């Protein structure tokens, strides 16, 4: 039997249910930085993970704002991270230096949470300690070609190669989390923007191999991206993708991210119908046109109020954890958290 990390979502979901609301995840990160700090260089294939090295204060500020907005879970600025990516971008010369950069970026979220907790205590408030999830994207996210949205990675990359990539990156993360500064500080692993059941299977295989090697990472969620309501971008039934993701005790939640809002209700219903674990949902706040810098015109931007209203409907469709992805901001999360507190959504089961 695999020795896996305990999942911290159960207590958090139970506490949220007592308050009649969903768990609140943070919002967009890379696009938030791009929109608010256009002068910062996000080229080189590392996107916001490169910014974390060049302008760490921008990352710390984004974490702080999401915590103050009411997020129960914040995610790290590590979506595009890989040892090879750091080296190719000229940010590291060796794998050891890449490890140090990853650890430093994860540490920014840890520091932001510590300051948030301290501020609550000093203000005489009930102290709430949000969870931290390390964000890691599809192998396509590290290639800089948007192939996480197609599942067609090219470069002769087989599914065995995808498995080996995730195994290597998980090992990198495990080394970082075993340092004095980060040991015991990270609660979850967020595998994001996964395009297929095939890649989900490779991720599960890699997580389970680490467990067999007595290397235990935090419990993971796997979030799929798709423009459809019933299938992955490779045409696999979404139910099959969910089954692949939740076939392992290493995975404690499943869901969707970086999807258009109009597909969410039906897509969520299809996922929730077969998922044995809690469902997470964090769509985009604007229509994406299919390339790194191609967003729809301003009329496709979803306002914080409309986003929050829709999110309450997503809860009714089965989501227990809700937040935002690209083009959502701290104001979207603040409005969502306020709506959840007022609306007293009925959140039940699967925790």
CSV table of C-alpha atoms in Angstrom, one decimal:
chain,number,residue,atom,x,y,z
A,1,UNK,CA,0.0,0.0,0.0
A,2,UNK,CA,1.3,3.4,-1.0
A,3,UNK,CA,2.4,5.8,1.8
A,4,UNK,CA,0.8,9.1,0.8
A,5,UNK,CA,0.7,12.5,2.5
A,6,UNK,CA,-2.5,13.3,4.4
A,7,UNK,CA,-4.9,15.6,2.5
A,8,UNK,CA,-5.5,18.9,4.3
A,9,UNK,CA,-8.6,19.7,2.3
A,10,UNK,CA,-11.0,17.7,4.6
A,11,UNK,CA,-10.7,20.0,7.6
A,12,UNK,CA,-10.8,23.1,5.4
A,13,UNK,CA,-13.9,21.9,3.5
A,14,UNK,CA,-15.6,21.0,6.8
A,15,UNK,CA,-14.9,24.4,8.3
A,16,UNK,CA,-16.2,26.1,5.1
A,17,UNK,CA,-19.3,23.9,5.1
A,18,UNK,CA,-20.1,25.0,8.6
A,19,UNK,CA,-20.1,28.6,7.3
A,20,UNK,CA,-22.2,27.5,4.3
A,21,UNK,CA,-19.7,28.4,1.7
A,22,UNK,CA,-17.1,26.9,-0.7
A,23,UNK,CA,-13.4,27.0,-0.1
A,24,UNK,CA,-11.9,30.1,-1.9
A,25,UNK,CA,-8.8,29.7,-4.1
A,26,UNK,CA,-6.8,32.7,-5.3
A,27,UNK,CA,-6.9,34.1,-8.8
A,28,UNK,CA,-4.8,34.7,-11.8
A,29,UNK,CA,-1.1,35.2,-11.4
A,30,UNK,CA,1.0,35.4,-14.6
A,31,UNK,CA,-1.6,37.5,-16.4
A,32,UNK,CA,-2.1,39.7,-13.4
A,33,UNK,CA,1.6,40.5,-13.3
A,34,UNK,CA,1.6,41.0,-17.1
A,35,UNK,CA,-1.3,43.4,-16.9
A,36,UNK,CA,-0.1,45.4,-13.8
A,37,UNK,CA,3.7,45.3,-14.5
A,38,UNK,CA,4.0,45.6,-18.3
A,39,UNK,CA,7.6,46.7,-17.9
A,40,UNK,CA,8.6,43.3,-16.5
A,41,UNK,CA,10.1,40.8,-18.9
A,42,UNK,CA,8.1,37.6,-19.1
A,43,UNK,CA,9.9,36.2,-22.1
A,44,UNK,CA,12.2,33.3,-22.2
A,45,UNK,CA,9.6,30.6,-21.7
A,46,UNK,CA,9.3,31.0,-17.9
A,47,UNK,CA,6.5,33.6,-17.8
A,48,UNK,CA,5.8,34.6,-14.2
A,49,UNK,CA,8.3,32.1,-12.9
A,50,UNK,CA,11.0,34.2,-14.5
A,51,UNK,CA,9.5,37.3,-13.0
A,52,UNK,CA,9.8,35.7,-9.5
A,53,UNK,CA,13.6,35.7,-10.0
A,54,UNK,CA,13.9,39.1,-11.5
A,55,UNK,CA,11.2,41.0,-9.5
A,56,UNK,CA,10.3,39.0,-6.4
A,57,UNK,CA,8.5,41.9,-4.7
A,58,UNK,CA,5.8,41.8,-7.5
A,59,UNK,CA,5.2,38.2,-6.6
A,60,UNK,CA,5.1,38.8,-2.8
A,61,UNK,CA,2.6,41.7,-3.4
A,62,UNK,CA,0.3,39.5,-5.4
A,63,UNK,CA,0.3,36.8,-2.7
A,64,UNK,CA,-0.5,39.5,-0.1
A,65,UNK,CA,-3.4,40.9,-2.1
A,66,UNK,CA,-5.0,37.5,-2.6
A,67,UNK,CA,-4.7,36.7,1.1
A,68,UNK,CA,-6.2,40.0,2.1
A,69,UNK,CA,-9.0,39.3,-0.5
A,70,UNK,CA,-10.1,36.2,1.4
A,71,UNK,CA,-8.3,33.3,-0.3
A,72,UNK,CA,-8.3,30.1,1.8
A,73,UNK,CA,-5.6,28.7,-0.6
A,74,UNK,CA,-2.9,30.5,-2.4
A,75,UNK,CA,-0.8,29.0,-5.2
A,76,UNK,CA,2.9,29.6,-5.9
A,77,UNK,CA,4.4,31.4,-8.9
A,78,UNK,CA,5.9,28.2,-10.2
A,79,UNK,CA,3.6,27.1,-13.0
A,80,UNK,CA,6.2,27.0,-15.7
A,81,UNK,CA,9.1,25.8,-13.6
A,82,UNK,CA,11.6,23.1,-14.6
A,83,UNK,CA,15.3,22.7,-14.1
A,84,UNK,CA,15.9,22.8,-17.9
A,85,UNK,CA,13.7,25.9,-18.2
A,86,UNK,CA,15.7,27.9,-15.6
A,87,UNK,CA,18.9,26.9,-17.3
A,88,UNK,CA,17.7,27.6,-20.9
A,89,UNK,CA,16.5,31.1,-19.7
A,90,UNK,CA,19.9,31.9,-18.3
A,91,UNK,CA,18.6,32.1,-14.8
A,92,UNK,CA,20.6,29.1,-13.5
A,93,UNK,CA,23.7,27.4,-14.6
A,94,UNK,CA,23.2,24.1,-12.8
A,95,UNK,CA,20.4,21.9,-11.4
A,96,UNK,CA,21.5,22.9,-7.9
A,97,UNK,CA,21.0,26.6,-8.8
A,98,UNK,CA,17.6,25.8,-10.4
A,99,UNK,CA,16.6,24.0,-7.1
A,100,UNK,CA,17.5,27.2,-5.2
A,101,UNK,CA,15.4,29.4,-7.5
A,102,UNK,CA,12.4,27.1,-7.1
A,103,UNK,CA,12.8,27.0,-3.3
A,104,UNK,CA,13.1,30.8,-3.2
A,105,UNK,CA,9.9,31.2,-5.3
A,106,UNK,CA,7.9,28.8,-3.1
A,107,UNK,CA,9.3,30.6,-0.1
A,108,UNK,CA,7.7,33.9,-1.3
A,109,UNK,CA,4.2,32.3,-0.7
A,110,UNK,CA,5.4,31.0,2.7
A,111,UNK,CA,6.6,34.4,3.8
A,112,UNK,CA,3.5,36.1,2.6
A,113,UNK,CA,1.3,33.7,4.6
A,114,UNK,CA,3.5,34.2,7.7
A,115,UNK,CA,3.1,38.0,7.4
A,116,UNK,CA,-0.6,37.6,6.9
A,117,UNK,CA,-1.0,35.4,10.0
A,118,UNK,CA,1.1,37.8,12.0
A,119,UNK,CA,-1.0,40.8,10.9
A,120,UNK,CA,-4.2,39.0,12.0
A,121,UNK,CA,-2.8,38.3,15.4
A,122,UNK,CA,-1.6,41.8,15.9
A,123,UNK,CA,-5.0,43.1,15.0
A,124,UNK,CA,-6.7,40.9,17.5
A,125,UNK,CA,-8.5,38.9,14.9
A,126,UNK,CA,-9.3,35.2,14.8
A,127,UNK,CA,-6.1,33.8,13.2
A,128,UNK,CA,-6.7,32.0,9.9
A,129,UNK,CA,-3.8,30.1,8.3
A,130,UNK,CA,-4.5,29.7,4.6
A,131,UNK,CA,-3.1,26.7,2.8
A,132,UNK,CA,-0.3,26.9,0.1
A,133,UNK,CA,-0.4,24.8,-3.0
A,134,UNK,CA,2.7,24.5,-5.2
A,135,UNK,CA,1.6,25.2,-8.8
A,136,UNK,CA,3.0,23.0,-11.5
A,137,UNK,CA,1.7,23.0,-15.1
A,138,UNK,CA,1.5,20.5,-17.9
A,139,UNK,CA,4.7,19.6,-19.6
A,140,UNK,CA,3.4,21.8,-22.4
A,141,UNK,CA,3.5,24.8,-20.0
A,142,UNK,CA,7.3,24.5,-19.8
A,143,UNK,CA,7.8,24.4,-23.6
A,144,UNK,CA,6.6,28.0,-24.1
A,145,UNK,CA,4.4,27.0,-27.1
A,146,UNK,CA,1.0,26.9,-25.5
A,147,UNK,CA,0.9,23.1,-26.1
A,148,UNK,CA,-0.8,22.6,-22.7
A,149,UNK,CA,-3.9,23.7,-24.5
A,150,UNK,CA,-3.6,21.2,-27.3
A,151,UNK,CA,-2.0,18.2,-25.7
A,152,UNK,CA,0.3,17.9,-28.7
A,153,UNK,CA,3.7,18.5,-27.3
A,154,UNK,CA,5.8,17.8,-30.3
A,155,UNK,CA,9.6,17.5,-30.1
A,156,UNK,CA,9.2,13.7,-30.3
A,157,UNK,CA,7.9,13.6,-26.8
A,158,UNK,CA,6.2,10.3,-25.9
A,159,UNK,CA,4.0,9.7,-22.9
A,160,UNK,CA,6.9,7.9,-21.4
A,161,UNK,CA,8.9,11.1,-21.9
A,162,UNK,CA,6.1,13.0,-20.2
A,163,UNK,CA,6.1,10.6,-17.3
A,164,UNK,CA,9.9,11.0,-16.9
A,165,UNK,CA,9.6,14.8,-17.1
A,166,UNK,CA,7.1,14.9,-14.2
A,167,UNK,CA,9.1,12.4,-12.2
A,168,UNK,CA,12.2,14.5,-12.6
A,169,UNK,CA,10.4,17.7,-11.7
A,170,UNK,CA,8.6,16.1,-8.7
A,171,UNK,CA,12.1,15.0,-7.5
A,172,UNK,CA,13.3,18.6,-7.9
A,173,UNK,CA,10.4,19.8,-5.8
A,174,UNK,CA,10.9,17.2,-3.1
A,175,UNK,CA,14.5,18.3,-2.7
A,176,UNK,CA,13.3,21.9,-2.2
A,177,UNK,CA,10.6,21.0,0.3
A,178,UNK,CA,13.1,19.0,2.3
A,179,UNK,CA,15.1,22.2,3.1
A,180,UNK,CA,15.0,23.7,6.6
A,181,UNK,CA,13.1,26.8,5.3
A,182,UNK,CA,10.3,24.9,3.6
A,183,UNK,CA,10.0,21.6,5.5
A,184,UNK,CA,6.3,21.3,6.6
A,185,UNK,CA,5.3,24.6,5.1
A,186,UNK,CA,3.5,23.4,1.9
A,187,UNK,CA,0.1,21.8,2.0
A,188,UNK,CA,-0.8,20.8,-1.5
A,189,UNK,CA,0.4,20.3,-5.0
A,190,UNK,CA,-1.7,21.9,-7.8
A,191,UNK,CA,-1.2,20.2,-11.2
A,192,UNK,CA,-2.7,22.7,-13.5
A,193,UNK,CA,-3.9,23.1,-17.1
A,194,UNK,CA,-3.6,19.4,-17.9
A,195,UNK,CA,-4.9,18.7,-21.4
A,196,UNK,CA,-5.5,15.0,-21.4
A,197,UNK,CA,-6.2,11.8,-19.5
A,198,UNK,CA,-2.9,10.6,-21.0
A,199,UNK,CA,-0.9,13.2,-19.2
A,200,UNK,CA,-3.0,12.8,-16.0
A,201,UNK,CA,-2.0,9.1,-16.1
A,202,UNK,CA,1.7,10.0,-16.5
A,203,UNK,CA,1.4,12.4,-13.5
A,204,UNK,CA,-0.2,9.8,-11.3
A,205,UNK,CA,2.5,7.2,-12.3
A,206,UNK,CA,5.2,9.7,-11.3
A,207,UNK,CA,3.6,10.6,-8.0
A,208,UNK,CA,3.2,6.9,-7.1
A,209,UNK,CA,6.8,6.1,-8.1
A,210,UNK,CA,8.0,8.7,-5.7
A,211,UNK,CA,5.9,7.1,-3.0
A,212,UNK,CA,7.4,3.7,-3.7
A,213,UNK,CA,10.8,5.4,-3.4
A,214,UNK,CA,9.7,6.7,0.1
A,215,UNK,CA,9.6,10.3,-1.2
A,216,UNK,CA,6.2,11.8,-0.2
A,217,UNK,CA,5.0,15.0,-1.7
A,218,UNK,CA,1.9,16.9,-0.5
A,219,UNK,CA,-1.4,15.6,-1.7
A,220,UNK,CA,-2.2,16.8,-5.2
A,221,UNK,CA,-5.1,18.0,-7.2
A,222,UNK,CA,-5.3,17.7,-11.0
A,223,UNK,CA,-7.1,20.4,-13.0
A,224,UNK,CA,-7.9,19.9,-16.7
A,225,UNK,CA,-8.2,22.6,-19.3
A,226,UNK,CA,-10.6,22.2,-22.3
A,227,UNK,CA,-12.9,24.4,-24.4
A,228,UNK,CA,-15.5,21.6,-24.4
A,229,UNK,CA,-18.2,20.5,-22.0
A,230,UNK,CA,-17.7,16.8,-22.2
A,231,UNK,CA,-14.2,15.9,-23.4
A,232,UNK,CA,-10.5,16.8,-23.1
A,233,UNK,CA,-8.7,18.7,-25.9
A,234,UNK,CA,-7.6,15.3,-27.2
A,235,UNK,CA,-11.2,14.2,-27.5
A,236,UNK,CA,-11.2,11.8,-24.5
A,237,UNK,CA,-14.4,11.7,-22.5
A,238,UNK,CA,-13.9,14.1,-19.5
A,239,UNK,CA,-15.2,11.3,-17.3
A,240,UNK,CA,-12.3,9.1,-18.4
A,241,UNK,CA,-9.9,11.9,-17.5
A,242,UNK,CA,-11.4,12.2,-14.1
A,243,UNK,CA,-11.1,8.5,-13.5
A,244,UNK,CA,-7.4,8.6,-14.6
A,245,UNK,CA,-6.7,11.5,-12.2
A,246,UNK,CA,-8.5,10.0,-9.2
A,247,UNK,CA,-7.2,6.5,-9.6
A,248,UNK,CA,-4.4,7.2,-7.1
A,249,UNK,CA,-4.5,8.0,-3.3
A,250,UNK,CA,-1.9,10.7,-4.1
A,251,UNK,CA,-4.7,12.8,-5.7
A,252,UNK,CA,-7.2,14.4,-3.3
A,253,UNK,CA,-9.1,16.7,-5.7
A,254,UNK,CA,-9.8,17.1,-9.4
A,255,UNK,CA,-11.4,19.8,-11.5
A,256,UNK,CA,-10.8,22.4,-14.2
A,257,UNK,CA,-8.8,25.6,-14.7
A,258,UNK,CA,-8.0,28.0,-17.5
A,259,UNK,CA,-11.3,27.3,-19.2
A,260,UNK,CA,-13.9,29.7,-20.6
A,261,UNK,CA,-16.7,30.4,-18.2
A,262,UNK,CA,-19.5,29.4,-20.6
A,263,UNK,CA,-18.5,25.7,-20.6
A,264,UNK,CA,-18.2,25.5,-16.8
A,265,UNK,CA,-21.7,24.5,-15.6
A,266,UNK,CA,-22.1,21.4,-17.9
A,267,UNK,CA,-18.4,20.5,-17.6
A,268,UNK,CA,-18.6,20.6,-13.8
A,269,UNK,CA,-21.7,18.5,-13.8
A,270,UNK,CA,-20.0,15.9,-15.9
A,271,UNK,CA,-17.0,15.9,-13.6
A,272,UNK,CA,-18.9,15.9,-10.3
A,273,UNK,CA,-21.0,13.0,-11.4
A,274,UNK,CA,-18.0,10.6,-11.5
A,275,UNK,CA,-15.5,12.2,-9.1
A,276,UNK,CA,-15.0,10.5,-5.8
A,277,UNK,CA,-13.0,13.5,-4.5
A,278,UNK,CA,-13.7,17.2,-4.1
A,279,UNK,CA,-14.0,19.3,-7.3
A,280,UNK,CA,-12.0,22.4,-7.8
A,281,UNK,CA,-13.0,25.1,-10.4
A,282,UNK,CA,-11.0,28.2,-11.5
A,283,UNK,CA,-11.9,29.4,-15.0
A,284,UNK,CA,-10.6,32.4,-16.9
A,285,UNK,CA,-12.0,35.9,-16.5
A,286,UNK,CA,-11.8,36.8,-20.2
A,287,UNK,CA,-12.1,35.0,-23.5
A,288,UNK,CA,-8.8,33.7,-24.8
A,289,UNK,CA,-8.1,33.5,-28.5
A,290,UNK,CA,-5.5,30.8,-28.5
A,291,UNK,CA,-2.1,32.4,-28.3
A,292,UNK,CA,0.0,33.7,-25.5
A,293,UNK,CA,-1.0,37.4,-26.0
A,294,UNK,CA,-4.4,37.0,-27.8
A,295,UNK,CA,-7.3,37.9,-25.5
A,296,UNK,CA,-10.7,38.9,-26.7
A,297,UNK,CA,-11.7,42.6,-26.6
A,298,UNK,CA,-12.8,44.2,-23.4
A,299,UNK,CA,-16.4,43.2,-23.8
A,300,UNK,CA,-15.3,39.6,-23.1
A,301,UNK,CA,-13.9,40.5,-19.7
A,302,UNK,CA,-16.1,39.2,-16.8
A,303,UNK,CA,-16.6,41.7,-14.1
A,304,UNK,CA,-15.9,40.7,-10.5
A,305,UNK,CA,-19.6,40.9,-9.6
A,306,UNK,CA,-20.6,38.7,-12.6
A,307,UNK,CA,-17.8,36.3,-11.9
A,308,UNK,CA,-18.9,35.9,-8.3
A,309,UNK,CA,-22.5,35.3,-9.3
A,310,UNK,CA,-21.4,32.6,-11.8
A,311,UNK,CA,-19.2,31.0,-9.1
A,312,UNK,CA,-22.1,30.5,-6.8
A,313,UNK,CA,-23.8,28.6,-9.7
A,314,UNK,CA,-20.6,26.5,-10.1
A,315,UNK,CA,-20.9,25.5,-6.5
A,316,UNK,CA,-24.4,24.2,-7.3
A,317,UNK,CA,-22.9,22.3,-10.2
A,318,UNK,CA,-20.6,20.5,-7.9
A,319,UNK,CA,-17.5,22.7,-7.2
A,320,UNK,CA,-16.4,22.8,-3.6
A,321,UNK,CA,-13.3,24.9,-4.2
A,322,UNK,CA,-13.6,27.9,-6.4
A,323,UNK,CA,-11.2,30.6,-7.6
A,324,UNK,CA,-9.9,32.2,-10.7
A,325,UNK,CA,-7.3,31.7,-13.5
A,326,UNK,CA,-6.1,34.1,-16.2
A,327,UNK,CA,-7.6,37.6,-16.2
A,328,UNK,CA,-9.0,37.3,-12.7
A,329,UNK,CA,-7.7,39.6,-10.1
A,330,UNK,CA,-7.7,40.1,-6.3
A,331,UNK,CA,-10.9,42.1,-6.7
A,332,UNK,CA,-12.5,39.1,-8.4
A,333,UNK,CA,-11.5,36.9,-5.4
A,334,UNK,CA,-12.6,39.6,-2.9
A,335,UNK,CA,-16.0,39.8,-4.5
A,336,UNK,CA,-16.3,36.1,-4.7
A,337,UNK,CA,-15.4,35.6,-1.1
A,338,UNK,CA,-17.9,38.2,-0.1
A,339,UNK,CA,-20.7,36.7,-2.2
A,340,UNK,CA,-19.9,33.2,-0.8
A,341,UNK,CA,-20.2,34.6,2.8
A,342,UNK,CA,-23.5,36.3,2.1
A,343,UNK,CA,-25.0,33.6,-0.2
A,344,UNK,CA,-24.4,30.7,2.2
A,345,UNK,CA,-24.0,28.3,-0.7
A,346,UNK,CA,-24.9,24.7,0.1
A,347,UNK,CA,-21.7,22.8,-0.1
A,348,UNK,CA,-21.7,19.1,0.7
A,349,UNK,CA,-20.1,15.7,0.2
A,350,UNK,CA,-16.9,14.4,-1.3
A,351,UNK,CA,-14.4,15.6,1.3
